[in-house]
Structures are given as structure tokens and as C-alpha cells.
C-alpha positions as YAML, in Angstrom:
chain: A
units: angstrom
residues:
- id: 1
  name: GLY
  ca: [-7.69, 26.25, 10.70]
- id: 2
  name: LYS
  ca: [-6.14, 29.68, 9.46]
- id: 3
  name: VAL
  ca: [-3.13, 30.00, 6.99]
- id: 4
  name: HIS
  ca: [-0.68, 32.96, 7.14]
- id: 5
  name: ALA
  ca: [0.72, 33.79, 3.73]
- id: 6
  name: ALA
  ca: [3.25, 36.38, 2.65]
- id: 7
  name: GLY
  ca: [5.20, 37.45, -0.51]
- id: 8
  name: TYR
  ca: [4.64, 37.93, -4.09]
- id: 9
  name: ASN
  ca: [0.80, 37.72, -5.02]
- id: 10
  name: TRP
  ca: [0.51, 38.54, -8.81]
- id: 11
  name: ALA
  ca: [-1.46, 35.68, -9.52]
- id: 12
  name: GLY
  ca: [-3.38, 35.24, -6.28]
- id: 13
  name: GLN
  ca: [-1.05, 32.35, -5.18]
- id: 14
  name: LEU
  ca: [-1.59, 33.57, -1.33]
- id: 15
  name: GLY
  ca: [-5.24, 32.42, -1.72]
- id: 16
  name: ASN
  ca: [-7.00, 35.61, -0.31]
- id: 17
  name: ASN
  ca: [-8.76, 36.56, -3.58]
- id: 18
  name: GLN
  ca: [-6.72, 39.64, -3.92]
- id: 19
  name: ILE
  ca: [-3.67, 40.64, -5.92]
- id: 20
  name: TRP
  ca: [-0.75, 42.63, -4.99]
- id: 21
  name: LYS
  ca: [3.16, 42.70, -5.13]
- id: 22
  name: GLU
  ca: [5.38, 41.60, -2.54]
- id: 23
  name: ASP
  ca: [5.43, 43.80, 0.99]
- id: 24
  name: PRO
  ca: [7.66, 42.77, 3.62]
- id: 25
  name: ASN
  ca: [5.00, 44.35, 6.31]
- id: 26
  name: SER
  ca: [2.11, 42.50, 4.95]
- id: 27
  name: TYR
  ca: [0.74, 38.92, 4.94]
- id: 28
  name: ALA
  ca: [-2.60, 37.42, 4.22]
- id: 29
  name: THR
  ca: [-4.62, 35.37, 6.47]
- id: 30
  name: LEU
  ca: [-6.83, 32.49, 4.78]
- id: 31
  name: THR
  ca: [-9.68, 31.08, 6.59]
- id: 32
  name: LEU
  ca: [-10.63, 28.19, 4.27]
- id: 33
  name: GLU
  ca: [-14.14, 28.11, 4.81]
- id: 34
  name: GLY
  ca: [-13.74, 26.30, 8.23]
- id: 35
  name: ARG
  ca: [-11.83, 23.38, 7.04]
- id: 36
  name: VAL
  ca: [-8.83, 21.94, 8.97]
- id: 37
  name: LEU
  ca: [-5.67, 21.56, 7.25]
- id: 38
  name: ARG
  ca: [-3.47, 18.82, 7.12]
- id: 39
  name: SER
  ca: [-0.56, 19.91, 5.03]
- id: 40
  name: LEU
  ca: [0.38, 22.45, 2.42]
- id: 41
  name: ALA
  ca: [2.64, 23.24, -0.40]
- id: 42
  name: ALA
  ca: [3.97, 26.10, -2.48]
- id: 43
  name: GLY
  ca: [4.99, 26.12, -5.86]
- id: 44
  name: ALA
  ca: [6.74, 29.11, -8.09]
- id: 45
  name: GLU
  ca: [3.33, 30.83, -8.38]
- id: 46
  name: HIS
  ca: [0.73, 28.52, -7.13]
- id: 47
  name: SER
  ca: [-0.29, 26.87, -3.63]
- id: 48
  name: LEU
  ca: [-1.85, 23.58, -2.50]
- id: 49
  name: PHE
  ca: [-3.85, 23.30, 0.47]
- id: 50
  name: LEU
  ca: [-4.68, 19.62, 1.89]
- id: 51
  name: THR
  ca: [-7.72, 19.60, 4.44]
- id: 52
  name: THR
  ca: [-7.84, 16.82, 7.01]
- id: 53
  name: ASP
  ca: [-10.94, 15.49, 4.93]
- id: 54
  name: GLY
  ca: [-8.76, 14.64, 2.02]
- id: 55
  name: GLN
  ca: [-9.90, 17.73, -0.47]
- id: 56
  name: VAL
  ca: [-7.28, 19.80, -2.04]
- id: 57
  name: ILE
  ca: [-7.77, 23.50, -2.46]
- id: 58
  name: SER
  ca: [-5.53, 25.17, -5.16]
- id: 59
  name: CYS
  ca: [-4.85, 28.78, -6.08]
- id: 60
  name: GLY
  ca: [-2.53, 31.05, -8.09]
- id: 61
  name: ASN
  ca: [-1.13, 30.70, -11.55]
- id: 62
  name: ASN
  ca: [-2.90, 27.90, -13.59]
- id: 63
  name: SER
  ca: [-1.01, 28.71, -16.98]
- id: 64
  name: HIS
  ca: [0.16, 25.00, -17.18]
- id: 65
  name: GLY
  ca: [-2.94, 23.34, -15.43]
- id: 66
  name: GLN
  ca: [-0.63, 23.23, -12.16]
- id: 67
  name: LEU
  ca: [-3.96, 23.77, -10.22]
- id: 68
  name: GLY
  ca: [-5.58, 20.44, -11.40]
- id: 69
  name: ASN
  ca: [-8.67, 21.68, -12.95]
- id: 70
  name: GLY
  ca: [-8.08, 24.15, -15.90]
- id: 71
  name: GLU
  ca: [-10.55, 26.93, -14.52]
- id: 72
  name: ILE
  ca: [-11.96, 26.56, -10.79]
- id: 73
  name: THR
  ca: [-9.37, 27.08, -8.02]
- id: 74
  name: SER
  ca: [-9.81, 23.68, -6.21]
- id: 75
  name: LEU
  ca: [-8.97, 20.07, -7.47]
- id: 76
  name: PRO
  ca: [-12.16, 18.05, -8.08]
- id: 77
  name: THR
  ca: [-13.19, 15.61, -5.54]
- id: 78
  name: ALA
  ca: [-11.78, 12.32, -6.05]
- id: 79
  name: ARG
  ca: [-11.60, 8.73, -4.15]
- id: 80
  name: PRO
  ca: [-9.50, 7.68, -2.73]
- id: 81
  name: SER
  ca: [-8.87, 10.63, -0.76]
- id: 82
  name: VAL
  ca: [-5.71, 12.73, -1.13]
- id: 83
  name: VAL
  ca: [-3.22, 12.39, 1.85]
- id: 84
  name: ALA
  ca: [-0.07, 14.31, 0.66]
- id: 85
  name: VAL
  ca: [0.63, 17.12, -1.97]
- id: 86
  name: ALA
  ca: [3.70, 18.45, -3.28]
- id: 87
  name: ALA
  ca: [4.18, 21.74, -5.76]
- id: 88
  name: GLY
  ca: [6.99, 22.15, -8.19]
- id: 89
  name: GLY
  ca: [7.62, 25.31, -10.33]
- id: 90
  name: ARG
  ca: [4.67, 24.64, -12.61]
- id: 91
  name: HIS
  ca: [3.65, 21.27, -11.68]
- id: 92
  name: SER
  ca: [1.70, 19.52, -8.89]
- id: 93
  name: LEU
  ca: [1.80, 15.90, -7.19]
- id: 94
  name: VAL
  ca: [-0.86, 14.43, -4.93]
- id: 95
  name: ARG
  ca: [-0.71, 11.05, -3.09]
- id: 96
  name: MET
  ca: [-3.80, 9.01, -2.57]
- id: 97
  name: SER
  ca: [-4.74, 6.65, 0.49]
- id: 98
  name: ASP
  ca: [-4.00, 3.86, -1.64]
- id: 99
  name: GLY
  ca: [-0.46, 4.92, -2.38]
- id: 100
  name: SER
  ca: [-1.30, 5.81, -6.15]
- id: 101
  name: VAL
  ca: [-0.03, 9.20, -7.37]
- id: 102
  name: ARG
  ca: [-1.49, 11.82, -9.57]
- id: 103
  name: ALA
  ca: [0.35, 14.34, -11.29]
- id: 104
  name: PHE
  ca: [-0.54, 17.50, -13.35]
- id: 105
  name: GLY
  ca: [0.63, 20.65, -14.94]
- id: 106
  name: ASP
  ca: [3.78, 21.27, -16.99]
- id: 107
  name: ASN
  ca: [5.42, 18.17, -18.09]
- id: 108
  name: ARG
  ca: [8.07, 19.78, -20.62]
- id: 109
  name: LYS
  ca: [10.99, 18.25, -18.66]
- id: 110
  name: TRP
  ca: [9.00, 15.16, -17.95]
- id: 111
  name: GLN
  ca: [8.54, 16.16, -14.24]
- id: 112
  name: LEU
  ca: [5.02, 14.43, -14.23]
- id: 113
  name: GLY
  ca: [6.64, 11.02, -14.47]
- id: 114
  name: VAL
  ca: [5.41, 10.24, -18.00]
- id: 115
  name: ALA
  ca: [7.02, 10.20, -21.31]
- id: 116
  name: SER
  ca: [4.95, 12.50, -22.97]
- id: 117
  name: SER
  ca: [6.31, 16.14, -23.04]
- id: 118
  name: THR
  ca: [3.15, 17.59, -23.50]
- id: 119
  name: THR
  ca: [1.54, 19.94, -20.76]
- id: 120
  name: MET
  ca: [-0.98, 17.78, -18.81]
- id: 121
  name: TYR
  ca: [-3.71, 20.89, -19.02]
- id: 122
  name: PRO
  ca: [-6.06, 20.15, -17.37]
- id: 123
  name: SER
  ca: [-5.35, 16.53, -17.61]
- id: 124
  name: ILE
  ca: [-4.35, 14.46, -14.46]
- id: 125
  name: THR
  ca: [-2.09, 11.32, -15.03]
- id: 126
  name: THR
  ca: [-1.41, 8.46, -12.96]
- id: 127
  name: VAL
  ca: [2.36, 7.76, -12.27]
- id: 128
  name: LEU
  ca: [3.65, 4.42, -11.09]
- id: 129
  name: PRO
  ca: [0.48, 2.60, -11.08]
- id: 130
  name: GLN
  ca: [2.32, -0.81, -10.31]
- id: 131
  name: LEU
  ca: [3.88, 0.63, -7.13]
- id: 132
  name: THR
  ca: [2.63, 2.13, -3.84]
- id: 133
  name: VAL
  ca: [4.01, 5.30, -3.21]
- id: 134
  name: ALA
  ca: [4.64, 6.59, 0.42]
- id: 135
  name: LYS
  ca: [5.71, 10.32, -0.15]
- id: 136
  name: VAL
  ca: [5.75, 12.81, -3.10]
- id: 137
  name: PHE
  ca: [8.41, 15.72, -3.68]
- id: 138
  name: ALA
  ca: [8.84, 18.35, -6.18]
- id: 139
  name: GLY
  ca: [11.79, 20.42, -7.31]
- id: 140
  name: LEU
  ca: [11.40, 23.35, -9.81]
- id: 141
  name: LYS
  ca: [11.08, 20.95, -12.98]
- id: 142
  name: HIS
  ca: [11.97, 17.28, -11.48]
- id: 143
  name: SER
  ca: [10.16, 15.34, -8.98]
- id: 144
  name: PHE
  ca: [10.59, 12.40, -6.80]
- id: 145
  name: PHE
  ca: [8.39, 9.38, -5.49]
- id: 146
  name: LEU
  ca: [9.40, 7.49, -2.53]
- id: 147
  name: THR
  ca: [7.62, 3.82, -2.55]
- id: 148
  name: THR
  ca: [6.85, 1.92, 0.69]
- id: 149
  name: ASP
  ca: [9.70, -0.22, 0.45]
- id: 150
  name: GLY
  ca: [12.18, 2.69, 0.50]
- id: 151
  name: ILE
  ca: [13.02, 3.06, -3.07]
- id: 152
  name: LEU
  ca: [13.29, 6.59, -4.37]
- id: 153
  name: TYR
  ca: [12.41, 7.21, -8.24]
- id: 154
  name: GLY
  ca: [13.09, 10.52, -9.84]
- id: 155
  name: ALA
  ca: [11.76, 12.15, -13.16]
- id: 156
  name: GLY
  ca: [12.26, 15.14, -15.07]
- id: 157
  name: ASP
  ca: [14.89, 17.81, -15.46]
- id: 158
  name: ASN
  ca: [18.43, 16.73, -14.70]
- id: 159
  name: SER
  ca: [20.52, 19.35, -16.30]
- id: 160
  name: ALA
  ca: [22.53, 19.74, -13.24]
- id: 161
  name: GLY
  ca: [22.22, 16.10, -12.14]
- id: 162
  name: GLN
  ca: [19.82, 16.92, -9.71]
- id: 163
  name: LEU
  ca: [18.13, 13.61, -9.95]
- id: 164
  name: GLY
  ca: [21.32, 11.70, -8.55]
- id: 165
  name: THR
  ca: [21.48, 9.25, -11.40]
- id: 166
  name: GLY
  ca: [25.07, 9.94, -12.35]
- id: 167
  name: ASN
  ca: [24.54, 11.83, -15.55]
- id: 168
  name: VAL
  ca: [22.84, 15.01, -16.87]
- id: 169
  name: SER
  ca: [19.99, 13.14, -19.03]
- id: 170
  name: ALA
  ca: [16.62, 13.90, -18.30]
- id: 171
  name: ALA
  ca: [14.33, 11.29, -17.09]
- id: 172
  name: THR
  ca: [11.39, 10.80, -19.26]
- id: 173
  name: GLY
  ca: [9.72, 8.35, -16.62]
- id: 174
  name: PRO
  ca: [10.37, 7.43, -13.02]
- id: 175
  name: THR
  ca: [13.74, 6.14, -12.64]
- id: 176
  name: ALA
  ca: [15.21, 4.33, -9.61]
- id: 177
  name: VAL
  ca: [17.50, 6.55, -7.96]
- id: 178
  name: LEU
  ca: [18.49, 5.38, -4.26]
- id: 179
  name: GLY
  ca: [17.16, 2.74, -1.55]
- id: 180
  name: ASN
  ca: [16.61, 2.85, 2.22]
- id: 181
  name: VAL
  ca: [15.54, 6.56, 1.66]
- id: 182
  name: THR
  ca: [13.41, 8.02, 4.52]
- id: 183
  name: ASP
  ca: [12.96, 11.64, 3.48]
- id: 184
  name: MET
  ca: [14.35, 14.35, 0.64]
- id: 185
  name: SER
  ca: [13.76, 17.67, -0.48]
- id: 186
  name: GLY
  ca: [14.32, 19.03, -4.06]
- id: 187
  name: GLY
  ca: [15.56, 22.46, -4.95]
- id: 188
  name: ALA
  ca: [15.69, 24.21, -8.25]
- id: 189
  name: THR
  ca: [18.62, 22.17, -9.47]
- id: 190
  name: HIS
  ca: [19.81, 20.37, -6.58]
- id: 191
  name: SER
  ca: [18.25, 17.39, -4.39]
- id: 192
  name: LEU
  ca: [19.06, 16.06, -0.82]
- id: 193
  name: PHE
  ca: [18.43, 12.50, 0.45]
- id: 194
  name: LEU
  ca: [18.21, 11.19, 4.14]
- id: 195
  name: VAL
  ca: [19.11, 7.49, 3.74]
- id: 196
  name: THR
  ca: [19.38, 5.08, 6.73]
- id: 197
  name: GLU
  ca: [22.09, 2.63, 6.62]
- id: 198
  name: GLY
  ca: [22.27, 0.29, 9.48]
- id: 199
  name: SER
  ca: [21.97, 2.40, 12.52]
- id: 200
  name: ALA
  ca: [23.37, 5.65, 10.72]
- id: 201
  name: GLN
  ca: [21.32, 8.01, 9.00]
- id: 202
  name: LYS
  ca: [23.42, 10.09, 6.20]
- id: 203
  name: VAL
  ca: [22.64, 13.09, 4.16]
- id: 204
  name: TYR
  ca: [23.35, 12.59, 0.36]
- id: 205
  name: ALA
  ca: [23.20, 15.55, -2.24]
- id: 206
  name: SER
  ca: [23.52, 15.88, -5.79]
- id: 207
  name: GLY
  ca: [22.78, 18.44, -8.46]
- id: 208
  name: SER
  ca: [23.97, 22.15, -8.81]
- id: 209
  name: ASN
  ca: [26.67, 23.40, -6.18]
- id: 210
  name: SER
  ca: [27.58, 26.80, -7.66]
- id: 211
  name: HIS
  ca: [26.43, 28.45, -4.59]
- id: 212
  name: GLY
  ca: [27.73, 25.93, -2.01]
- id: 213
  name: GLU
  ca: [23.78, 24.43, -1.89]
- id: 214
  name: LEU
  ca: [25.37, 20.73, -1.42]
- id: 215
  name: CYS
  ca: [26.70, 21.77, 1.72]
- id: 216
  name: ASP
  ca: [30.04, 19.74, 1.00]
- id: 217
  name: GLY
  ca: [32.57, 22.50, 1.32]
- id: 218
  name: THR
  ca: [33.15, 23.03, -2.13]
- id: 219
  name: THR
  ca: [31.40, 24.44, -5.17]
- id: 220
  name: ASN
  ca: [31.68, 21.53, -7.59]
- id: 221
  name: GLN
  ca: [28.75, 20.12, -9.17]
- id: 222
  name: ALA
  ca: [27.59, 16.41, -8.16]
- id: 223
  name: LEU
  ca: [26.26, 14.25, -10.87]
- id: 224
  name: ARG
  ca: [25.86, 11.17, -8.24]
- id: 225
  name: ASP
  ca: [24.59, 11.37, -4.64]
- id: 226
  name: HIS
  ca: [27.40, 11.75, -2.20]
- id: 227
  name: VAL
  ca: [27.30, 11.89, 1.60]
- id: 228
  name: VAL
  ca: [27.70, 15.32, 2.56]
- id: 229
  name: ALA
  ca: [26.69, 15.10, 6.31]
- id: 230
  name: VAL
  ca: [25.36, 12.76, 9.11]
- id: 231
  name: ARG
  ca: [23.92, 12.89, 12.44]
- id: 232
  name: PRO
  ca: [26.87, 12.37, 14.42]
- id: 233
  name: GLU
  ca: [25.10, 10.52, 17.14]
- id: 234
  name: LEU
  ca: [24.18, 7.76, 14.73]
- id: 235
  name: GLY
  ca: [27.53, 7.12, 13.16]
- id: 236
  name: GLU
  ca: [30.10, 8.38, 10.71]
- id: 237
  name: PRO
  ca: [30.15, 7.48, 6.94]
- id: 238
  name: SER
  ca: [32.27, 4.37, 5.96]
...
């Protein structure tokens, strides 16, 4: 499979073994040695590529161990195999086929979900070993882990209320945020949550809203997740 990449490449994050500054008229094509990709993720200055055989290829800035190895641009083969990846600003999350999660990279805001604020370089740490994780998500300096029973846990930076916990205190370990979550996305300092409530799907948001990123028609910060939109055909907020 081939991947087309564009943009800033000072650290080799486009994965083409070259370094250049951004050029809107240029893009890189990655062959990845004949491997077929399942998914990919882009961080601030690094990239992760997950292949169908459960291998992770990583490239770009490794200043905080976010590539998962310390020196080489690929994550060491692990069993069980990797089935999902997420890239934050300078940290990475991988979900294994047995529902466990490995996290590595910058942990100064506890975004890896472990209490130590030491950068995990080049260590790989296991997160939420007692739970089965279905999906992983990474914001700039915060992370979310969605379990198979629909409970969403958040960890890391919460200076703008982006974890949706009702305060601005950082979460040094995974903290339960919402239930019945089916999907979500983490931005730099805000987060969006897709929640199923009966027959309705509602979008909740929390965090910084200085540029209207919560889509609620205001620029007011939200410390706790609140409804900002729904799919009309599935019902309105109560």
C-alpha cells in the first residue's frame, strides 16, 4: 500500500527519508516496503503507520521517545499484535489485540496514563491492565481510553478542562469521564465525545472554546462535557 504525505518535514515525519520545510505544491509518497496499511496517525512531529500484520512503523521526531524505540524508526515486534494506534503531540498509544494498551513518549503532563511525570524514553508502559480497551485517542498532551463497556477514561493535561472532568486539574492516571461513549476526538486543548443515549446520538464537548472550537455558538470555556449538537434524525437533547 502507498501513503501520500504533505507538510512540514524537518524531522522526517513524512517518512520518505528526506527532510524539507513545508511546500504546498509537494507531497511525499511512501511505499512502506510492500506492506498493506490498516491505519495511520499523525502527531505534532511524528507519524505512526499500522500494517495489516500488526506491525507499527514510526518516523519523525523522537525527542521524547514517541517512536517507541529510542533509535530505530520502527516499533519492536510485539505479541499480541497491534490493532490500533494514536499519536499525540509528543506521545503515542497503541492498542494490542488482547485489549491492552502500550504508551510511550512524553509524560510530563501524565498523558501516558501513568502517575510518573518522567518521559518514557525509550520505555513502553502498560496502561489500564485490569480493563479491556476498545479504542485509544490522543490529544496534544492528553489521552483517552475507551473500554469495551463504553466507559471513557481520560488522562493528562486538563488546563482548559479538555478531559471533561468538571475541573482543570491534570489527571495523573486514567480517570472515568463518560459512559455510553462510541467515539471521540481530542484536539490541542478541547475534546469531542459521541455518546449514545437511548435511540439518540449526542455530541458532547469540553475544554477551550476561545475560537469557537466547541461549536456551541459561544466562546465560553466548558469544564464539563455538554451537549453541543445531535443527529436530528436520532432525536433531540432532553
